[in-house]
mmCIF file of C-alpha atoms and ligand atoms in Angstrom:
data_model
loop_
_atom_site.group_PDB
_atom_site.id
_atom_site.type_symbol
_atom_site.label_atom_id
_atom_site.label_comp_id
_atom_site.label_asym_id
_atom_site.label_seq_id
_atom_site.Cartn_x
_atom_site.Cartn_y
_atom_site.Cartn_z
ATOM 1 C CA MET A 2 -0.429 -0.078 -0.091
ATOM 2 C CA ASN A 3 1.286 3.307 -1.046
ATOM 3 C CA ARG A 4 2.349 5.237 2.353
ATOM 4 C CA SER A 5 2.094 8.642 0.910
ATOM 5 C CA LEU A 6 -1.755 7.704 0.873
ATOM 6 C CA PHE A 7 -1.261 8.456 4.494
ATOM 7 C CA LEU A 8 -0.254 11.344 4.341
ATOM 8 C CA MET A 9 -1.543 14.166 6.890
ATOM 9 C CA PRO A 10 -1.741 17.179 4.874
ATOM 10 C CA ALA A 11 -4.193 15.594 2.599
ATOM 11 C CA LEU A 12 -6.108 14.554 5.507
ATOM 12 C CA ALA A 13 -6.456 17.855 6.783
ATOM 13 C CA LEU A 14 -7.410 18.963 3.435
ATOM 14 C CA ALA A 15 -10.510 16.056 3.106
ATOM 15 C CA CYS A 16 -11.207 17.441 6.735
ATOM 16 C CA GLY A 17 -11.474 20.840 6.297
ATOM 17 C CA ASP A 18 -10.880 22.149 9.643
ATOM 18 C CA PRO A 19 -11.352 25.511 9.844
ATOM 19 C CA ALA A 20 -9.059 28.048 11.636
ATOM 20 C CA PRO A 21 -9.974 28.660 14.830
ATOM 21 C CA SER A 22 -11.682 31.752 14.914
ATOM 22 C CA PRO A 23 -11.302 34.690 17.305
ATOM 23 C CA THR A 24 -15.216 35.680 17.198
ATOM 24 C CA PRO A 25 -17.525 33.114 19.594
ATOM 25 C CA GLU A 26 -19.266 30.208 17.346
ATOM 26 C CA PRO A 27 -22.430 29.500 17.974
ATOM 27 C CA ALA A 28 -23.018 26.320 19.969
ATOM 28 C CA VAL A 29 -25.012 24.600 17.016
ATOM 29 C CA PRO A 30 -23.310 22.516 14.796
ATOM 30 C CA VAL A 31 -23.220 23.706 11.176
ATOM 31 C CA GLY A 32 -21.046 22.492 8.350
ATOM 32 C CA PRO A 33 -20.821 19.396 6.127
ATOM 33 C CA ARG A 34 -20.809 15.585 7.982
ATOM 34 C CA GLU A 35 -18.267 13.260 7.788
ATOM 35 C CA VAL A 36 -16.555 10.054 9.089
ATOM 36 C CA ASN A 37 -12.490 9.290 8.633
ATOM 37 C CA VAL A 38 -11.826 5.914 8.386
ATOM 38 C CA TYR A 39 -8.782 4.205 8.638
ATOM 39 C CA THR A 40 -8.569 0.989 6.387
ATOM 40 C CA HIS A 41 -6.312 -1.471 4.882
ATOM 41 C CA ARG A 42 -9.282 -3.278 2.531
ATOM 42 C CA HIS A 43 -8.714 -1.851 -0.653
ATOM 43 C CA TYR A 44 -11.247 -3.253 -2.413
ATOM 44 C CA ASP A 45 -13.311 -1.401 -4.911
ATOM 45 C CA THR A 46 -16.670 -2.506 -3.551
ATOM 46 C CA ASP A 47 -16.126 -0.946 -0.269
ATOM 47 C CA LYS A 48 -15.527 2.135 -2.072
ATOM 48 C CA VAL A 49 -19.289 1.685 -3.734
ATOM 49 C CA LEU A 50 -19.975 0.875 -0.399
ATOM 50 C CA PHE A 51 -19.250 4.533 1.216
ATOM 51 C CA ASP A 52 -20.581 5.915 -1.428
ATOM 52 C CA ALA A 53 -23.729 4.928 -1.580
ATOM 53 C CA PHE A 54 -23.552 5.250 3.044
ATOM 54 C CA SER A 55 -22.886 8.874 1.765
ATOM 55 C CA ALA A 56 -25.753 9.196 -0.650
ATOM 56 C CA LYS A 57 -27.776 7.955 1.623
ATOM 57 C CA THR A 58 -26.710 10.073 4.730
ATOM 58 C CA GLY A 59 -24.985 13.577 3.162
ATOM 59 C CA ILE A 60 -22.388 12.150 5.340
ATOM 60 C CA THR A 61 -18.532 12.199 3.224
ATOM 61 C CA VAL A 62 -16.665 9.518 3.907
ATOM 62 C CA ASN A 63 -12.877 9.975 3.798
ATOM 63 C CA VAL A 64 -10.285 7.020 3.729
ATOM 64 C CA ILE A 65 -7.321 6.257 4.286
ATOM 65 C CA MET A 66 -5.290 3.154 3.220
ATOM 66 C CA ALA A 67 -2.160 1.904 4.969
ATOM 67 C CA ASP A 68 -0.739 -1.672 5.360
ATOM 68 C CA ASP A 69 -2.501 -4.074 7.826
ATOM 69 C CA ASP A 70 -0.128 -3.233 10.758
ATOM 70 C CA GLU A 71 0.837 0.297 9.625
ATOM 71 C CA VAL A 72 -3.260 1.348 10.457
ATOM 72 C CA LEU A 73 -2.375 0.388 13.472
ATOM 73 C CA GLU A 74 0.806 1.751 14.043
ATOM 74 C CA ARG A 75 -0.394 4.934 12.687
ATOM 75 C CA MET A 76 -3.376 5.393 14.776
ATOM 76 C CA ALA A 77 -0.904 4.104 18.158
ATOM 77 C CA GLN A 78 1.436 7.007 16.974
ATOM 78 C CA GLU A 79 -1.654 9.585 16.713
ATOM 79 C CA GLY A 80 -2.793 9.145 19.990
ATOM 80 C CA VAL A 81 -5.128 11.230 21.124
ATOM 81 C CA ASN A 82 -4.521 14.123 17.910
ATOM 82 C CA SER A 83 -5.582 10.858 15.730
ATOM 83 C CA PRO A 84 -8.256 11.974 12.825
ATOM 84 C CA CYS A 85 -9.408 8.457 12.758
ATOM 85 C CA ASP A 86 -13.262 7.690 13.352
ATOM 86 C CA VAL A 87 -13.533 4.397 12.460
ATOM 87 C CA LEU A 88 -11.493 1.334 12.331
ATOM 88 C CA ILE A 89 -11.811 -1.126 9.445
ATOM 89 C CA THR A 90 -9.490 -4.366 9.019
ATOM 90 C CA ALA A 91 -9.807 -7.762 7.571
ATOM 91 C CA ASP A 92 -9.438 -10.061 10.390
ATOM 92 C CA ALA A 93 -10.950 -10.552 13.632
ATOM 93 C CA GLY A 94 -6.780 -11.279 15.537
ATOM 94 C CA ARG A 95 -6.108 -7.656 14.397
ATOM 95 C CA LEU A 96 -8.823 -6.030 15.909
ATOM 96 C CA GLY A 97 -8.707 -7.471 18.578
ATOM 97 C CA LEU A 98 -5.437 -6.450 19.192
ATOM 98 C CA ALA A 99 -6.270 -2.943 18.352
ATOM 99 C CA LYS A 100 -8.951 -2.652 21.124
ATOM 100 C CA SER A 101 -6.062 -4.081 23.455
ATOM 101 C CA ARG A 102 -3.708 -1.381 22.637
ATOM 102 C CA GLY A 103 -6.463 0.772 23.382
ATOM 103 C CA LEU A 104 -7.170 2.054 19.627
ATOM 104 C CA LEU A 105 -10.530 1.676 20.281
ATOM 105 C CA GLN A 106 -13.676 2.073 22.325
ATOM 106 C CA ALA A 107 -16.674 0.553 22.904
ATOM 107 C CA SER A 108 -20.223 1.644 21.322
ATOM 108 C CA THR A 109 -23.959 0.284 21.561
ATOM 109 C CA SER A 110 -26.379 -0.514 18.670
ATOM 110 C CA LYS A 111 -29.562 -1.388 18.632
ATOM 111 C CA VAL A 112 -28.940 -2.196 15.201
ATOM 112 C CA LEU A 113 -25.316 -3.704 15.106
ATOM 113 C CA GLN A 114 -26.178 -6.228 17.886
ATOM 114 C CA ALA A 115 -29.313 -7.214 15.543
ATOM 115 C CA ASN A 116 -27.015 -8.040 12.219
ATOM 116 C CA VAL A 117 -24.488 -9.310 13.389
ATOM 117 C CA PRO A 118 -24.324 -12.365 15.176
ATOM 118 C CA SER A 119 -23.032 -12.362 18.660
ATOM 119 C CA SER A 120 -19.772 -14.481 17.892
ATOM 120 C CA LEU A 121 -18.711 -12.225 14.980
ATOM 121 C CA ARG A 122 -19.125 -9.276 17.396
ATOM 122 C CA ASP A 123 -16.810 -8.125 20.395
ATOM 123 C CA PRO A 124 -18.464 -9.212 23.623
ATOM 124 C CA GLU A 125 -18.060 -5.206 24.707
ATOM 125 C CA GLY A 126 -18.764 -3.835 21.030
ATOM 126 C CA TYR A 127 -14.909 -2.425 20.061
ATOM 127 C CA TRP A 128 -15.769 -4.509 17.058
ATOM 128 C CA TYR A 129 -19.157 -6.325 15.163
ATOM 129 C CA GLY A 130 -17.608 -8.120 12.620
ATOM 130 C CA LEU A 131 -18.849 -6.969 8.376
ATOM 131 C CA THR A 132 -18.215 -9.838 6.690
ATOM 132 C CA MET A 133 -17.564 -13.207 7.542
ATOM 133 C CA ARG A 134 -15.106 -15.878 5.677
ATOM 134 C CA ALA A 135 -14.677 -19.567 5.439
ATOM 135 C CA ARG A 136 -10.919 -21.076 5.817
ATOM 136 C CA VAL A 137 -11.577 -24.072 3.995
ATOM 137 C CA ILE A 138 -10.107 -26.968 1.776
ATOM 138 C CA ALA A 139 -10.037 -25.891 -1.878
ATOM 139 C CA TYR A 140 -8.772 -29.919 -3.188
ATOM 140 C CA ASN A 141 -8.558 -31.216 -7.152
ATOM 141 C CA LYS A 142 -11.193 -32.979 -7.899
ATOM 142 C CA GLU A 143 -9.845 -35.377 -9.825
ATOM 143 C CA LYS A 144 -7.829 -37.338 -7.148
ATOM 144 C CA VAL A 145 -9.240 -36.747 -3.751
ATOM 145 C CA GLU A 146 -12.652 -37.749 -3.018
ATOM 146 C CA PRO A 147 -14.374 -35.223 -0.995
ATOM 147 C CA GLY A 148 -15.503 -37.517 1.926
ATOM 148 C CA SER A 149 -12.462 -38.723 3.033
ATOM 149 C CA ILE A 150 -11.492 -35.171 4.908
ATOM 150 C CA ASN A 151 -14.113 -33.635 7.310
ATOM 151 C CA THR A 152 -11.738 -31.868 9.281
ATOM 152 C CA TYR A 153 -8.937 -29.774 9.262
ATOM 153 C CA ALA A 154 -7.194 -32.824 11.065
ATOM 154 C CA ASP A 155 -7.225 -35.082 8.709
ATOM 155 C CA LEU A 156 -5.124 -33.062 6.554
ATOM 156 C CA THR A 157 -2.057 -34.492 8.723
ATOM 157 C CA LYS A 158 -2.818 -37.959 8.581
ATOM 158 C CA PRO A 159 0.571 -39.940 6.360
ATOM 159 C CA GLN A 160 -2.144 -39.770 2.829
ATOM 160 C CA TRP A 161 -1.579 -37.043 2.695
ATOM 161 C CA LYS A 162 2.114 -36.661 2.878
ATOM 162 C CA GLY A 163 3.471 -33.928 -0.226
ATOM 163 C CA GLU A 164 0.095 -32.896 -0.737
ATOM 164 C CA VAL A 165 -0.594 -29.962 1.362
ATOM 165 C CA LEU A 166 -0.734 -26.644 0.137
ATOM 166 C CA VAL A 167 -0.830 -23.902 2.600
ATOM 167 C CA ARG A 168 1.105 -20.190 3.016
ATOM 168 C CA SER A 169 3.288 -18.655 5.241
ATOM 169 C CA SER A 170 2.531 -18.839 9.064
ATOM 170 C CA GLU A 171 3.317 -15.134 8.875
ATOM 171 C CA ASN A 172 -0.002 -14.996 7.681
ATOM 172 C CA VAL A 173 -3.172 -13.962 9.972
ATOM 173 C CA TYR A 174 -5.294 -16.358 8.470
ATOM 174 C CA ASN A 175 -2.965 -19.004 9.198
ATOM 175 C CA GLN A 176 -2.697 -17.909 12.907
ATOM 176 C CA SER A 177 -6.306 -17.050 13.180
ATOM 177 C CA LEU A 178 -7.155 -20.836 12.216
ATOM 178 C CA LEU A 179 -4.915 -22.224 15.347
ATOM 179 C CA ALA A 180 -6.041 -19.880 17.399
ATOM 180 C CA ALA A 181 -9.400 -21.255 17.368
ATOM 181 C CA MET A 182 -7.784 -24.647 17.408
ATOM 182 C CA ILE A 183 -5.776 -23.661 20.898
ATOM 183 C CA ALA A 184 -9.287 -21.780 22.026
ATOM 184 C CA HIS A 185 -10.992 -25.334 21.839
ATOM 185 C CA ASP A 186 -8.232 -28.243 22.169
ATOM 186 C CA GLY A 187 -5.518 -26.541 23.751
ATOM 187 C CA PRO A 188 -1.990 -25.660 22.983
ATOM 188 C CA GLU A 189 -0.761 -29.339 23.194
ATOM 189 C CA ALA A 190 -3.039 -30.417 20.382
ATOM 190 C CA ALA A 191 -2.857 -27.647 18.247
ATOM 191 C CA LYS A 192 0.592 -27.941 18.458
ATOM 192 C CA ALA A 193 0.356 -31.736 17.550
ATOM 193 C CA TRP A 194 -1.828 -30.584 14.193
ATOM 194 C CA ALA A 195 0.762 -27.371 12.722
ATOM 195 C CA GLN A 196 3.546 -30.111 12.996
ATOM 196 C CA GLY A 197 1.236 -32.379 11.336
ATOM 197 C CA ILE A 198 0.239 -29.944 8.455
ATOM 198 C CA VAL A 199 4.888 -29.336 8.141
ATOM 199 C CA LYS A 200 5.004 -32.863 7.730
ATOM 200 C CA ASN A 201 2.456 -33.277 5.286
ATOM 201 C CA MET A 202 3.838 -29.909 2.950
ATOM 202 C CA ALA A 203 3.470 -30.169 -0.616
ATOM 203 C CA ARG A 204 6.171 -26.970 -1.027
ATOM 204 C CA ALA A 205 7.653 -24.863 1.281
ATOM 205 C CA PRO A 206 4.703 -22.296 1.963
ATOM 206 C CA GLN A 207 5.404 -19.425 -0.921
ATOM 207 C CA GLY A 208 2.614 -16.849 -1.784
ATOM 208 C CA GLY A 209 -0.965 -15.833 -0.811
ATOM 209 C CA ASP A 210 -4.166 -18.244 -1.061
ATOM 210 C CA THR A 211 -4.762 -18.014 -4.423
ATOM 211 C CA ASP A 212 -1.002 -19.115 -5.330
ATOM 212 C CA GLN A 213 -2.343 -22.410 -3.305
ATOM 213 C CA LEU A 214 -5.238 -22.610 -5.673
ATOM 214 C CA LEU A 215 -3.527 -22.265 -9.145
ATOM 215 C CA ALA A 216 -0.700 -24.541 -8.081
ATOM 216 C CA LEU A 217 -3.645 -27.142 -7.590
ATOM 217 C CA GLY A 218 -4.107 -26.394 -11.330
ATOM 218 C CA GLU A 219 -0.656 -27.269 -12.214
ATOM 219 C CA GLY A 220 -0.751 -30.353 -10.092
ATOM 220 C CA ILE A 221 1.793 -29.642 -7.489
ATOM 221 C CA GLY A 222 -0.165 -30.853 -3.699
ATOM 222 C CA THR A 223 -4.271 -31.998 -4.229
ATOM 223 C CA VAL A 224 -5.378 -29.975 -1.389
ATOM 224 C CA ALA A 225 -4.858 -26.322 -0.317
ATOM 225 C CA ILE A 226 -6.304 -24.127 2.529
ATOM 226 C CA ALA A 227 -7.242 -20.972 1.439
ATOM 227 C CA ASN A 228 -10.123 -18.165 2.360
ATOM 228 C CA SER A 229 -13.857 -18.534 0.915
ATOM 229 C CA TYR A 230 -13.455 -15.503 -0.808
ATOM 230 C CA TYR A 231 -10.201 -16.602 -2.995
ATOM 231 C CA ILE A 232 -11.913 -19.891 -3.798
ATOM 232 C CA GLY A 233 -15.275 -16.952 -4.908
ATOM 233 C CA LYS A 234 -12.691 -14.786 -6.599
ATOM 234 C CA LEU A 235 -11.320 -17.625 -8.574
ATOM 235 C CA MET A 236 -14.469 -19.444 -10.013
ATOM 236 C CA ALA A 237 -15.859 -15.694 -11.225
ATOM 237 C CA SER A 238 -12.715 -15.048 -13.143
ATOM 238 C CA ASP A 239 -12.394 -15.429 -16.856
ATOM 239 C CA GLU A 240 -8.398 -14.923 -16.673
ATOM 240 C CA PRO A 241 -6.842 -18.162 -18.654
ATOM 241 C CA GLU A 242 -3.722 -18.512 -16.231
ATOM 242 C CA LYS A 243 -6.816 -19.617 -13.756
ATOM 243 C CA GLN A 244 -9.341 -21.452 -16.185
ATOM 244 C CA LYS A 245 -7.033 -24.819 -14.765
ATOM 245 C CA ALA A 246 -7.736 -24.249 -11.103
ATOM 246 C CA LYS A 247 -10.692 -23.220 -11.945
ATOM 247 C CA ALA A 248 -11.559 -26.255 -13.633
ATOM 248 C CA ILE A 249 -10.524 -29.207 -10.791
ATOM 249 C CA ILE A 250 -11.424 -27.171 -7.381
ATOM 250 C CA GLY A 251 -13.302 -28.980 -4.924
ATOM 251 C CA VAL A 252 -13.922 -27.525 -1.884
ATOM 252 C CA ILE A 253 -14.540 -28.953 2.185
ATOM 253 C CA PHE A 254 -15.703 -26.717 4.680
ATOM 254 C CA PRO A 255 -13.762 -28.666 7.263
ATOM 255 C CA SER A 256 -14.469 -28.886 11.093
ATOM 256 C CA ILE A 257 -12.103 -28.288 14.293
ATOM 257 C CA GLY A 258 -13.055 -31.486 15.481
ATOM 258 C CA VAL A 259 -17.041 -31.403 16.202
ATOM 259 C CA HIS A 260 -16.954 -27.395 16.522
ATOM 260 C CA GLY A 261 -17.199 -26.488 13.011
ATOM 261 C CA THR A 262 -15.647 -24.370 10.478
ATOM 262 C CA HIS A 263 -13.061 -21.930 10.988
ATOM 263 C CA VAL A 264 -14.737 -18.244 10.139
ATOM 264 C CA ASN A 265 -12.974 -14.755 10.425
ATOM 265 C CA ILE A 266 -14.698 -11.175 9.574
ATOM 266 C CA SER A 267 -13.291 -8.482 8.293
ATOM 267 C CA GLY A 268 -14.575 -6.077 10.831
ATOM 268 C CA GLY A 269 -14.737 -2.163 11.995
ATOM 269 C CA GLY A 270 -14.690 -0.351 15.191
ATOM 270 C CA VAL A 271 -14.995 3.587 16.837
ATOM 271 C CA ALA A 272 -11.569 4.305 17.310
ATOM 272 C CA LYS A 273 -10.578 5.480 20.622
ATOM 273 C CA HIS A 274 -10.581 9.335 20.059
ATOM 274 C CA ALA A 275 -13.034 10.039 16.982
ATOM 275 C CA LYS A 276 -14.326 12.975 16.539
ATOM 276 C CA HIS A 277 -16.883 11.668 14.811
ATOM 277 C CA VAL A 278 -18.693 8.856 17.048
ATOM 278 C CA GLU A 279 -22.392 9.221 15.874
ATOM 279 C CA GLU A 280 -21.146 9.658 12.528
ATOM 280 C CA ALA A 281 -19.038 6.128 12.665
ATOM 281 C CA ILE A 282 -21.839 4.089 13.976
ATOM 282 C CA ALA A 283 -24.260 5.149 11.441
ATOM 283 C CA LEU A 284 -21.425 3.943 8.575
ATOM 284 C CA LEU A 285 -20.954 0.385 10.585
ATOM 285 C CA GLU A 286 -24.671 0.210 11.375
ATOM 286 C CA PHE A 287 -25.064 0.716 6.681
ATOM 287 C CA LEU A 288 -22.160 -1.247 6.144
ATOM 288 C CA SER A 289 -24.049 -4.327 8.509
ATOM 289 C CA SER A 290 -27.543 -3.414 5.832
ATOM 290 C CA ASP A 291 -29.257 -5.735 3.687
ATOM 291 C CA GLU A 292 -27.889 -3.512 1.137
ATOM 292 C CA ALA A 293 -24.156 -3.238 1.621
ATOM 293 C CA GLN A 294 -24.328 -7.029 2.671
ATOM 294 C CA THR A 295 -25.443 -7.569 -0.838
ATOM 295 C CA GLY A 296 -22.984 -5.555 -2.140
ATOM 296 C CA PHE A 297 -20.204 -7.144 -0.338
ATOM 297 C CA ALA A 298 -21.074 -11.059 -0.733
ATOM 298 C CA GLU A 299 -21.644 -10.050 -5.141
ATOM 299 C CA GLY A 300 -18.575 -7.336 -5.122
ATOM 300 C CA ASN A 301 -15.967 -9.366 -2.883
ATOM 301 C CA LYS A 302 -17.692 -12.874 -2.425
ATOM 302 C CA GLU A 303 -17.608 -12.734 1.773
ATOM 303 C CA TYR A 304 -20.093 -14.365 3.184
ATOM 304 C CA PRO A 305 -23.037 -11.982 5.134
ATOM 305 C CA VAL A 306 -22.373 -11.383 8.164
ATOM 306 C CA LYS A 307 -26.054 -10.925 8.343
ATOM 307 C CA PRO A 308 -28.483 -13.725 8.597
ATOM 308 C CA GLY A 309 -30.729 -13.755 6.104
ATOM 309 C CA VAL A 310 -28.774 -12.372 3.314
ATOM 310 C CA ALA A 311 -27.554 -14.834 -0.472
ATOM 311 C CA ALA A 312 -24.130 -15.066 -0.128
ATOM 312 C CA ALA A 313 -22.309 -14.568 -3.716
ATOM 313 C CA LYS A 314 -24.020 -17.558 -6.257
ATOM 314 C CA GLU A 315 -20.442 -18.917 -6.691
ATOM 315 C CA LEU A 316 -19.899 -20.052 -3.207
ATOM 316 C CA GLU A 317 -23.879 -21.310 -2.875
ATOM 317 C CA ALA A 318 -22.526 -23.452 -5.257
ATOM 318 C CA PHE A 319 -20.044 -25.587 -2.786
ATOM 319 C CA GLY A 320 -23.035 -25.839 -0.532
ATOM 320 C CA SER A 321 -23.866 -24.271 3.231
ATOM 321 C CA PHE A 322 -21.779 -25.318 6.566
ATOM 322 C CA GLN A 323 -22.185 -25.189 9.945
ATOM 323 C CA ARG A 324 -19.481 -22.975 11.468
ATOM 324 C CA ASP A 325 -17.882 -22.474 14.774
ATOM 325 C CA SER A 326 -19.259 -20.643 16.987
ATOM 326 C CA LEU A 327 -15.694 -19.647 19.216
ATOM 327 C CA ASN A 328 -16.202 -16.011 19.661
ATOM 328 C CA LEU A 329 -14.237 -14.215 17.479
ATOM 329 C CA GLU A 330 -12.336 -12.163 20.228
ATOM 330 C CA ALA A 331 -10.391 -15.413 21.172
ATOM 331 C CA LEU A 332 -8.460 -15.086 17.274
ATOM 332 C CA GLY A 333 -6.865 -11.580 19.448
ATOM 333 C CA ARG A 334 -6.119 -13.219 22.431
ATOM 334 C CA LEU A 335 -4.712 -16.246 21.667
ATOM 335 C CA ASN A 336 -2.735 -15.034 18.611
ATOM 336 C CA ALA A 337 0.439 -14.958 20.344
ATOM 337 C CA ASP A 338 0.717 -18.232 21.398
ATOM 338 C CA ALA A 339 -0.047 -19.475 18.193
ATOM 339 C CA VAL A 340 2.298 -17.547 16.547
ATOM 340 C CA LYS A 341 5.054 -19.024 19.049
ATOM 341 C CA LEU A 342 3.394 -22.467 18.476
ATOM 342 C CA PHE A 343 4.057 -22.554 14.350
ATOM 343 C CA ASP A 344 7.437 -21.244 15.612
ATOM 344 C CA GLU A 345 7.849 -24.495 17.591
ATOM 345 C CA ALA A 346 6.310 -26.494 15.052
ATOM 346 C CA GLY A 347 9.271 -25.088 11.856
ATOM 347 C CA TRP A 348 6.062 -23.835 10.434
ATOM 348 C CA ARG A 349 7.782 -20.799 8.291
HETATM 349 FE FE1 LIG B 29 -7.475 -11.949 2.376
#
C-alpha cells in the first residue's frame, strides 16, 4: 500500500478543519458531516458502499488506506490527535489487537446487535464483524475423494504426505485458525496439528491463498487451505491463467473437531479518539444492512454476517456449512500463542 496515501496534509485538507476564530461560534454544529475511515482493505466494493452511504446520509467518507500493521501503528502514534473515526480491518485477530492496544472504544447500537451474530462481534462492543469468510480446503476433484476429509486434522494423516498446500504462518489467517484450535483443544493439540501439516506440505510455504489454488491447477499438491472468497473470486474469473485451477477445484468445509468450520471476519470499530462518533456508528450500521451485505457478497465474494442475506452464487454452489460458534474475540487473545506454536512446529 502506498504510504503517501497516509500523509496528514491530505487528510487535514479532506477534513476541512476550520482555522480557530477569535469570535465565539454558535453552539449549534454547522458544516458538512463527515467520517474518517482507516482501512487496509483495498476493494472496489468498499468504495462503492462508502459512496452509497454518503448518498443516503449526506455524510462524507474520507478513506485513508495503509498496510495492515501500519494502520494500527499509525493510530497508536497519533494518539489523542488521531483523526481516525472508524477502523476497518480484515481478521478478528487484528481487531482484538487494536482493542488491547487501546485504539478502539466500546459502542452500542441496537442495529449492529441485531444484524451481527454475537460470535462475530466483540462481547463489549469494541468491534463488529461486517463480512465473513470461511477457511476451507480446496481439493483437486480428479484426485481426491471429498468424503476422505472432514476435519482440519484429517490433513495431518499420512495419506496426505507431500500433498498439502498452504501459505506461511506469518499470515494472520493461519494464525487465527491455529488460535481457534488452541481455544477449543488446547496448545498441545494445536501444536501437533501444525507439526502434522508441516510434515505433509507439498512445498515450503510461498505466496498467498490464491497461489495455493493456482498450484492445485498446476498439479502441485492435491489439497490447499484457503479463504472462501479467494475461491469465489477464482470461480468468477475469466482470466486464462486461472481456468485450469477453476476446472478442477472442489471445496470441503472442514470442522475443528466437532466444532464446525473456522470462520473469520472483516470488521470495524469506533476509534478511541473519534471526533465523529455518531457518524462512525451510522457508517457501521449501514455496512451491516441488507444493501451493504449484498454488496460485500456479490462484489467481493465474502459471506454476509447478517442472517438471511444470500451469499454469492459462486459460493452457494459449494453448499452450506456449520460454522464454528467460538467468539472471535479469542483470535486476538490467543494470537501470540499461535505465533509461538507455529515457530515451535517449524512452519515458517
Ligand atoms: Fe485476504
